PDB file of C-alpha atoms in Angstrom:
ATOM      1  CA  ASN A   1      -2.026  18.180 -32.207  1.00 57.00           C
ATOM      2  CA  ASN A   2      -4.262  15.553 -30.293  1.00 59.00           C
ATOM      3  CA  LEU A   3      -7.516  17.248 -30.020  1.00 56.00           C
ATOM      4  CA  LYS A   4      -7.384  17.831 -34.005  1.00 58.00           C
ATOM      5  CA  ARG A   5      -6.358  13.992 -34.813  1.00 59.00           C
ATOM      6  CA  THR A   6      -8.644  12.750 -32.149  1.00 62.00           C
ATOM      7  CA  SER A   7     -11.379  14.740 -33.681  1.00 59.00           C
ATOM      8  CA  MET A   8     -10.527  13.576 -37.457  1.00 58.00           C
ATOM      9  CA  LYS A   9     -10.185   9.629 -36.308  1.00 60.00           C
ATOM     10  CA  LYS A  10     -13.821  10.159 -35.387  1.00 64.00           C
ATOM     11  CA  LEU A  11     -15.071  12.064 -38.668  1.00 59.00           C
ATOM     12  CA  VAL A  12     -13.254   8.885 -41.074  1.00 54.00           C
ATOM     13  CA  PHE A  13     -14.711   6.465 -38.727  1.00 60.00           C
ATOM     14  CA  SER A  14     -17.930   8.182 -38.824  1.00 61.00           C
ATOM     15  CA  ILE A  15     -17.974   8.322 -42.630  1.00 58.00           C
ATOM     16  CA  LEU A  16     -16.770   4.590 -43.029  1.00 53.00           C
ATOM     17  CA  PHE A  17     -19.573   3.757 -40.984  1.00 58.00           C
ATOM     18  CA  PHE A  18     -22.356   5.971 -42.774  1.00 56.00           C
ATOM     19  CA  THR A  19     -20.916   4.332 -45.973  1.00 54.00           C
ATOM     20  CA  PHE A  20     -20.832   0.776 -44.768  1.00 52.00           C
ATOM     21  CA  SER A  21     -24.675   1.055 -43.343  1.00 52.00           C
ATOM     22  CA  ILE A  22     -25.966   2.578 -46.586  1.00 49.00           C
ATOM     23  CA  GLY A  23     -24.414  -0.220 -48.558  1.00 46.00           C
ATOM     24  CA  LEU A  24     -25.997  -3.125 -46.545  1.00 44.00           C
ATOM     25  CA  PHE A  25     -29.722  -1.282 -46.569  1.00 44.00           C
ATOM     26  CA  ALA A  26     -28.976  -0.681 -50.368  1.00 43.00           C
ATOM     27  CA  GLN A  27     -29.392  -3.781 -51.433  1.00 40.00           C
ATOM     28  CA  TYR A  28     -32.641  -3.978 -50.775  1.00 38.00           C
ATOM     29  CA  GLU A  29     -35.486  -2.795 -53.709  1.00 39.00           C
ATOM     30  CA  SER A  30     -37.917  -1.406 -51.393  1.00 54.00           C
ATOM     31  CA  ALA A  31     -36.001   0.029 -48.653  1.00 47.00           C
ATOM     32  CA  GLN A  32     -36.667   3.333 -47.962  1.00 92.00           C
ATOM     33  CA  ASN A  33     -34.158   5.123 -46.671  1.00 97.00           C
ATOM     34  CA  GLU A  34     -33.234   9.304 -45.512  1.00 97.00           C
ATOM     35  CA  LEU A  35     -30.024  11.069 -45.010  1.00 98.00           C
ATOM     36  CA  LYS A  36     -30.128  14.267 -43.391  1.00 98.00           C
ATOM     37  CA  ILE A  37     -28.456  17.010 -42.142  1.00 98.00           C
ATOM     38  CA  ASN A  38     -29.301  19.229 -38.817  1.00 97.00           C
ATOM     39  CA  MET A  39     -28.835  22.882 -40.586  1.00 97.00           C
ATOM     40  CA  SER A  40     -29.968  24.156 -36.744  1.00 95.00           C
ATOM     41  CA  ASN A  41     -26.504  22.444 -34.942  1.00 92.00           C
ATOM     42  CA  LEU A  42     -24.379  23.854 -37.863  1.00 93.00           C
ATOM     43  CA  ILE A  43     -25.507  26.595 -38.019  1.00 93.00           C
ATOM     44  CA  GLY A  44     -25.695  27.366 -34.138  1.00 88.00           C
ATOM     45  CA  PHE A  45     -22.876  25.599 -32.829  1.00 85.00           C
ATOM     46  CA  LYS A  46     -20.681  24.567 -35.863  1.00 89.00           C
ATOM     47  CA  TRP A  47     -21.410  20.626 -35.278  1.00 91.00           C
ATOM     48  CA  LEU A  48     -21.731  18.408 -38.331  1.00 95.00           C
ATOM     49  CA  ASP A  49     -24.690  16.722 -37.543  1.00 96.00           C
ATOM     50  CA  VAL A  50     -25.700  14.094 -39.891  1.00 98.00           C
ATOM     51  CA  GLY A  51     -28.000  11.352 -39.800  1.00 98.00           C
ATOM     52  CA  TYR A  52     -29.530   7.746 -41.828  1.00 98.00           C
ATOM     53  CA  GLU A  53     -32.697   6.907 -41.150  1.00 98.00           C
ATOM     54  CA  ARG A  54     -34.093   3.937 -42.421  1.00 97.00           C
ATOM     55  CA  ILE A  55     -38.230   3.492 -43.157  1.00 97.00           C
ATOM     56  CA  LEU A  56     -39.745   0.045 -41.246  1.00 95.00           C
ATOM     57  CA  ASN A  57     -43.007   0.603 -42.144  1.00 94.00           C
ATOM     58  CA  GLU A  58     -45.467   3.069 -42.526  1.00 93.00           C
ATOM     59  CA  GLU A  59     -45.833   4.061 -38.518  1.00 96.00           C
ATOM     60  CA  SER A  60     -42.351   3.777 -37.517  1.00 96.00           C
ATOM     61  CA  SER A  61     -38.135   4.014 -38.372  1.00 97.00           C
ATOM     62  CA  ILE A  62     -34.819   3.318 -37.083  1.00 98.00           C
ATOM     63  CA  GLY A  63     -32.016   5.744 -37.791  1.00 98.00           C
ATOM     64  CA  PHE A  64     -28.904   6.684 -35.866  1.00 97.00           C
ATOM     65  CA  GLY A  65     -26.831  10.425 -35.734  1.00 97.00           C
ATOM     66  CA  THR A  66     -23.227  11.092 -36.122  1.00 96.00           C
ATOM     67  CA  LEU A  67     -22.361  14.800 -34.509  1.00 95.00           C
ATOM     68  CA  ILE A  68     -18.929  16.021 -34.620  1.00 94.00           C
ATOM     69  CA  SER A  69     -17.973  19.306 -32.953  1.00 90.00           C
ATOM     70  CA  LEU A  70     -16.351  21.539 -35.800  1.00 89.00           C
ATOM     71  CA  ASP A  71     -15.128  24.499 -32.897  1.00 80.00           C
ATOM     72  CA  HIS A  72     -14.460  23.388 -29.480  1.00 66.00           C
ATOM     73  CA  SER A  73     -14.792  26.725 -28.474  1.00 66.00           C
ATOM     74  CA  VAL A  74     -18.277  28.039 -29.256  1.00 55.00           C
ATOM     75  CA  ASP A  75     -19.991  28.780 -26.203  1.00 56.00           C
ATOM     76  CA  GLY A  76     -24.364  27.318 -26.412  1.00 51.00           C
ATOM     77  CA  LEU A  77     -26.228  24.747 -24.284  1.00 51.00           C
ATOM     78  CA  ASP A  78     -24.176  21.972 -24.512  1.00 56.00           C
ATOM     79  CA  GLU A  79     -20.342  23.052 -25.968  1.00 56.00           C
ATOM     80  CA  PHE A  80     -18.344  20.684 -23.844  1.00 73.00           C
ATOM     81  CA  ARG A  81     -19.894  17.995 -26.269  1.00 82.00           C
ATOM     82  CA  THR A  82     -17.384  17.202 -29.037  1.00 88.00           C
ATOM     83  CA  PHE A  83     -19.335  13.848 -30.040  1.00 93.00           C
ATOM     84  CA  SER A  84     -21.703  11.917 -30.678  1.00 95.00           C
ATOM     85  CA  LEU A  85     -23.395   8.681 -31.953  1.00 97.00           C
ATOM     86  CA  THR A  86     -27.445   8.809 -31.439  1.00 97.00           C
ATOM     87  CA  PRO A  87     -29.438   5.457 -32.405  1.00 98.00           C
ATOM     88  CA  TYR A  88     -33.005   5.954 -32.468  1.00 98.00           C
ATOM     89  CA  TYR A  89     -36.448   4.646 -32.663  1.00 98.00           C
ATOM     90  CA  ARG A  90     -39.257   7.440 -34.048  1.00 98.00           C
ATOM     91  CA  HIS A  91     -43.240   6.125 -33.993  1.00 98.00           C
ATOM     92  CA  PHE A  92     -45.281   8.516 -35.922  1.00 98.00           C
ATOM     93  CA  PHE A  93     -48.418   9.089 -34.912  1.00 96.00           C
ATOM     94  CA  SER A  94     -50.249  10.768 -38.651  1.00 91.00           C
ATOM     95  CA  GLY A  95     -52.377   9.123 -41.888  1.00 85.00           C
ATOM     96  CA  GLY A  96     -49.308   9.917 -44.564  1.00 89.00           C
ATOM     97  CA  TYR A  97     -46.069   7.175 -44.837  1.00 93.00           C
ATOM     98  CA  ALA A  98     -43.885   7.553 -41.762  1.00 95.00           C
ATOM     99  CA  GLN A  99     -44.705  11.593 -41.849  1.00 95.00           C
ATOM    100  CA  GLY A 100     -45.881  13.523 -39.617  1.00 97.00           C
ATOM    101  CA  PHE A 101     -45.908  13.713 -35.607  1.00 98.00           C
ATOM    102  CA  PHE A 102     -43.409  11.092 -33.984  1.00 98.00           C
ATOM    103  CA  VAL A 103     -42.320  10.333 -30.289  1.00 98.00           C
ATOM    104  CA  GLU A 104     -38.596   9.420 -30.591  1.00 98.00           C
ATOM    105  CA  ALA A 105     -36.756   7.033 -27.952  1.00 98.00           C
ATOM    106  CA  PHE A 106     -32.628   7.353 -28.228  1.00 98.00           C
ATOM    107  CA  THR A 107     -29.820   6.283 -26.774  1.00 98.00           C
ATOM    108  CA  MET A 108     -26.158   8.331 -26.819  1.00 97.00           C
ATOM    109  CA  ILE A 109     -22.262   7.421 -26.691  1.00 96.00           C
ATOM    110  CA  HIS A 110     -21.211  11.182 -26.277  1.00 93.00           C
ATOM    111  CA  SER A 111     -17.484  12.249 -25.133  1.00 91.00           C
ATOM    112  CA  GLY A 112     -15.772  15.472 -24.719  1.00 86.00           C
ATOM    113  CA  ASN A 113     -14.383  18.017 -22.342  1.00 81.00           C
ATOM    114  CA  ASN A 114     -15.202  19.382 -18.542  1.00 74.00           C
ATOM    115  CA  ASN A 115     -13.619  22.060 -17.799  1.00 69.00           C
ATOM    116  CA  TYR A 116     -12.617  23.474 -14.415  1.00 63.00           C
ATOM    117  CA  TYR A 117     -11.122  26.590 -12.832  1.00 65.00           C
ATOM    118  CA  TYR A 118      -9.280  26.858  -9.664  1.00 68.00           C
ATOM    119  CA  ASP A 119      -8.804  29.536  -7.715  1.00 72.00           C
ATOM    120  CA  ASP A 120      -6.405  29.782  -4.572  1.00 71.00           C
ATOM    121  CA  PHE A 121      -6.477  32.861  -2.111  1.00 71.00           C
ATOM    122  CA  ASN A 122      -3.272  34.115  -3.763  1.00 72.00           C
ATOM    123  CA  TYR A 123      -5.724  34.788  -7.082  1.00 72.00           C
ATOM    124  CA  ASN A 124      -3.684  31.561  -8.975  1.00 74.00           C
ATOM    125  CA  SER A 125      -5.734  30.707 -11.197  1.00 77.00           C
ATOM    126  CA  THR A 126      -5.653  26.983 -12.427  1.00 73.00           C
ATOM    127  CA  TYR A 127      -7.382  25.440 -15.611  1.00 67.00           C
ATOM    128  CA  THR A 128      -7.565  21.949 -15.879  1.00 70.00           C
ATOM    129  CA  GLU A 129      -9.246  20.046 -19.208  1.00 75.00           C
ATOM    130  CA  ASP A 130     -10.885  16.223 -18.358  1.00 80.00           C
ATOM    131  CA  LYS A 131     -12.250  14.172 -20.814  1.00 87.00           C
ATOM    132  CA  PHE A 132     -15.423  12.146 -21.267  1.00 89.00           C
ATOM    133  CA  THR A 133     -17.311   9.629 -22.334  1.00 92.00           C
ATOM    134  CA  ASP A 134     -21.179   9.106 -20.777  1.00 94.00           C
ATOM    135  CA  PHE A 135     -23.669   7.307 -21.941  1.00 96.00           C
ATOM    136  CA  ALA A 136     -27.341   8.774 -21.775  1.00 96.00           C
ATOM    137  CA  VAL A 137     -30.932   7.583 -22.736  1.00 98.00           C
ATOM    138  CA  GLY A 138     -33.459   9.853 -23.466  1.00 98.00           C
ATOM    139  CA  ILE A 139     -37.463  11.192 -25.620  1.00 98.00           C
ATOM    140  CA  SER A 140     -37.612  12.854 -28.377  1.00 98.00           C
ATOM    141  CA  ILE A 141     -41.154  14.433 -29.770  1.00 98.00           C
ATOM    142  CA  GLY A 142     -41.141  16.007 -33.033  1.00 98.00           C
ATOM    143  CA  SER A 143     -42.709  16.224 -37.357  1.00 98.00           C
ATOM    144  CA  LYS A 144     -41.708  15.732 -40.207  1.00 97.00           C
ATOM    145  CA  TRP A 145     -42.474  16.369 -43.943  1.00 96.00           C
ATOM    146  CA  VAL A 146     -42.138  14.860 -47.102  1.00 94.00           C
ATOM    147  CA  THR A 147     -42.590  16.333 -50.654  1.00 93.00           C
ATOM    148  CA  ALA A 148     -43.709  13.696 -53.348  1.00 89.00           C
ATOM    149  CA  ARG A 149     -40.577  14.227 -55.002  1.00 90.00           C
ATOM    150  CA  GLY A 150     -38.513  13.089 -51.694  1.00 92.00           C
ATOM    151  CA  PHE A 151     -37.406  16.138 -49.776  1.00 96.00           C
ATOM    152  CA  VAL A 152     -37.760  16.244 -46.237  1.00 96.00           C
ATOM    153  CA  ALA A 153     -37.407  18.533 -43.368  1.00 98.00           C
ATOM    154  CA  GLU A 154     -38.352  17.611 -39.609  1.00 98.00           C
ATOM    155  CA  ILE A 155     -38.099  19.503 -36.492  1.00 98.00           C
ATOM    156  CA  TYR A 156     -37.744  17.703 -33.900  1.00 98.00           C
ATOM    157  CA  LEU A 157     -36.540  18.742 -29.650  1.00 98.00           C
ATOM    158  CA  GLY A 158     -35.468  16.047 -26.852  1.00 98.00           C
ATOM    159  CA  ILE A 159     -34.058  15.579 -23.293  1.00 97.00           C
ATOM    160  CA  GLY A 160     -32.303  12.063 -22.133  1.00 96.00           C
ATOM    161  CA  ARG A 161     -29.829  11.441 -18.782  1.00 96.00           C
ATOM    162  CA  ASP A 162     -26.152  10.380 -18.404  1.00 94.00           C
ATOM    163  CA  MET A 163     -26.205   7.050 -17.183  1.00 95.00           C
ATOM    164  CA  PHE A 164     -22.756   7.136 -15.804  1.00 93.00           C
ATOM    165  CA  ASN A 165     -21.937  10.369 -14.418  1.00 85.00           C
ATOM    166  CA  LYS A 166     -18.991  10.779 -16.393  1.00 83.00           C
ATOM    167  CA  SER A 167     -19.360  14.372 -18.169  1.00 79.00           C
ATOM    168  CA  ASP A 168     -20.879  17.249 -15.891  1.00 74.00           C
ATOM    169  CA  LEU A 169     -23.535  17.933 -18.058  1.00 76.00           C
ATOM    170  CA  GLU A 170     -25.820  14.665 -16.084  1.00 87.00           C
ATOM    171  CA  VAL A 171     -28.480  15.863 -18.949  1.00 91.00           C
ATOM    172  CA  VAL A 172     -28.270  16.108 -23.079  1.00 92.00           C
ATOM    173  CA  GLY A 173     -30.660  17.780 -25.594  1.00 92.00           C
ATOM    174  CA  ARG A 174     -30.995  16.568 -28.729  1.00 94.00           C
ATOM    175  CA  GLY A 175     -32.637  18.432 -31.341  1.00 95.00           C
ATOM    176  CA  GLY A 176     -32.932  21.000 -34.200  1.00 96.00           C
ATOM    177  CA  VAL A 177     -33.744  21.322 -38.358  1.00 98.00           C
ATOM    178  CA  SER A 178     -32.972  19.018 -40.311  1.00 98.00           C
ATOM    179  CA  ILE A 179     -33.266  18.970 -44.014  1.00 98.00           C
ATOM    180  CA  GLY A 180     -32.569  15.831 -46.163  1.00 97.00           C
ATOM    181  CA  TYR A 181     -33.733  13.724 -48.985  1.00 96.00           C
ATOM    182  CA  ARG A 182     -35.675   9.965 -49.089  1.00 95.00           C
ATOM    183  CA  PHE A 183     -34.792   7.521 -51.593  1.00 93.00           C
ATOM    184  CA  GLN A 184     -35.319   3.594 -52.833  1.00 87.00           C
TER     185      GLN A 184
END
């Protein structure tokens, strides 16, 4: 069906974009890169939420996350979202190299489905589904820990506001517990 085809296209696009980005950054020998998966979104909402982060210096980094819904029937805080691409900038406030407490500014392009139920006076129900794409701007706070061998764990929580009012959400959430690996 169309929904599965659209989801597969988004998944293939995300994987290709992710692979291209890694190849682009891998040409720099001194690059600090991280690959991560948000385990709380995978377990709690059945969302595949993977991310890439590029360390700019000891205080800042840029990155992006790609979220794809694996099961559209799961209810939760944001069950209408089926896909998002979230670029972000992080500033760290600790003595460690790009780790510890951080504040993050993010943007999010997200799409999904608005669901509407209508009842008339004859007890007839009508269900409609309306697809949307919207753009949000937000802020997050969190903390990151990195081991000497490159294992990364982070926890973060944020909120953003939809700018185009295309979805019923108005605000979007961002957060979770991610694990990953930092490499050259």
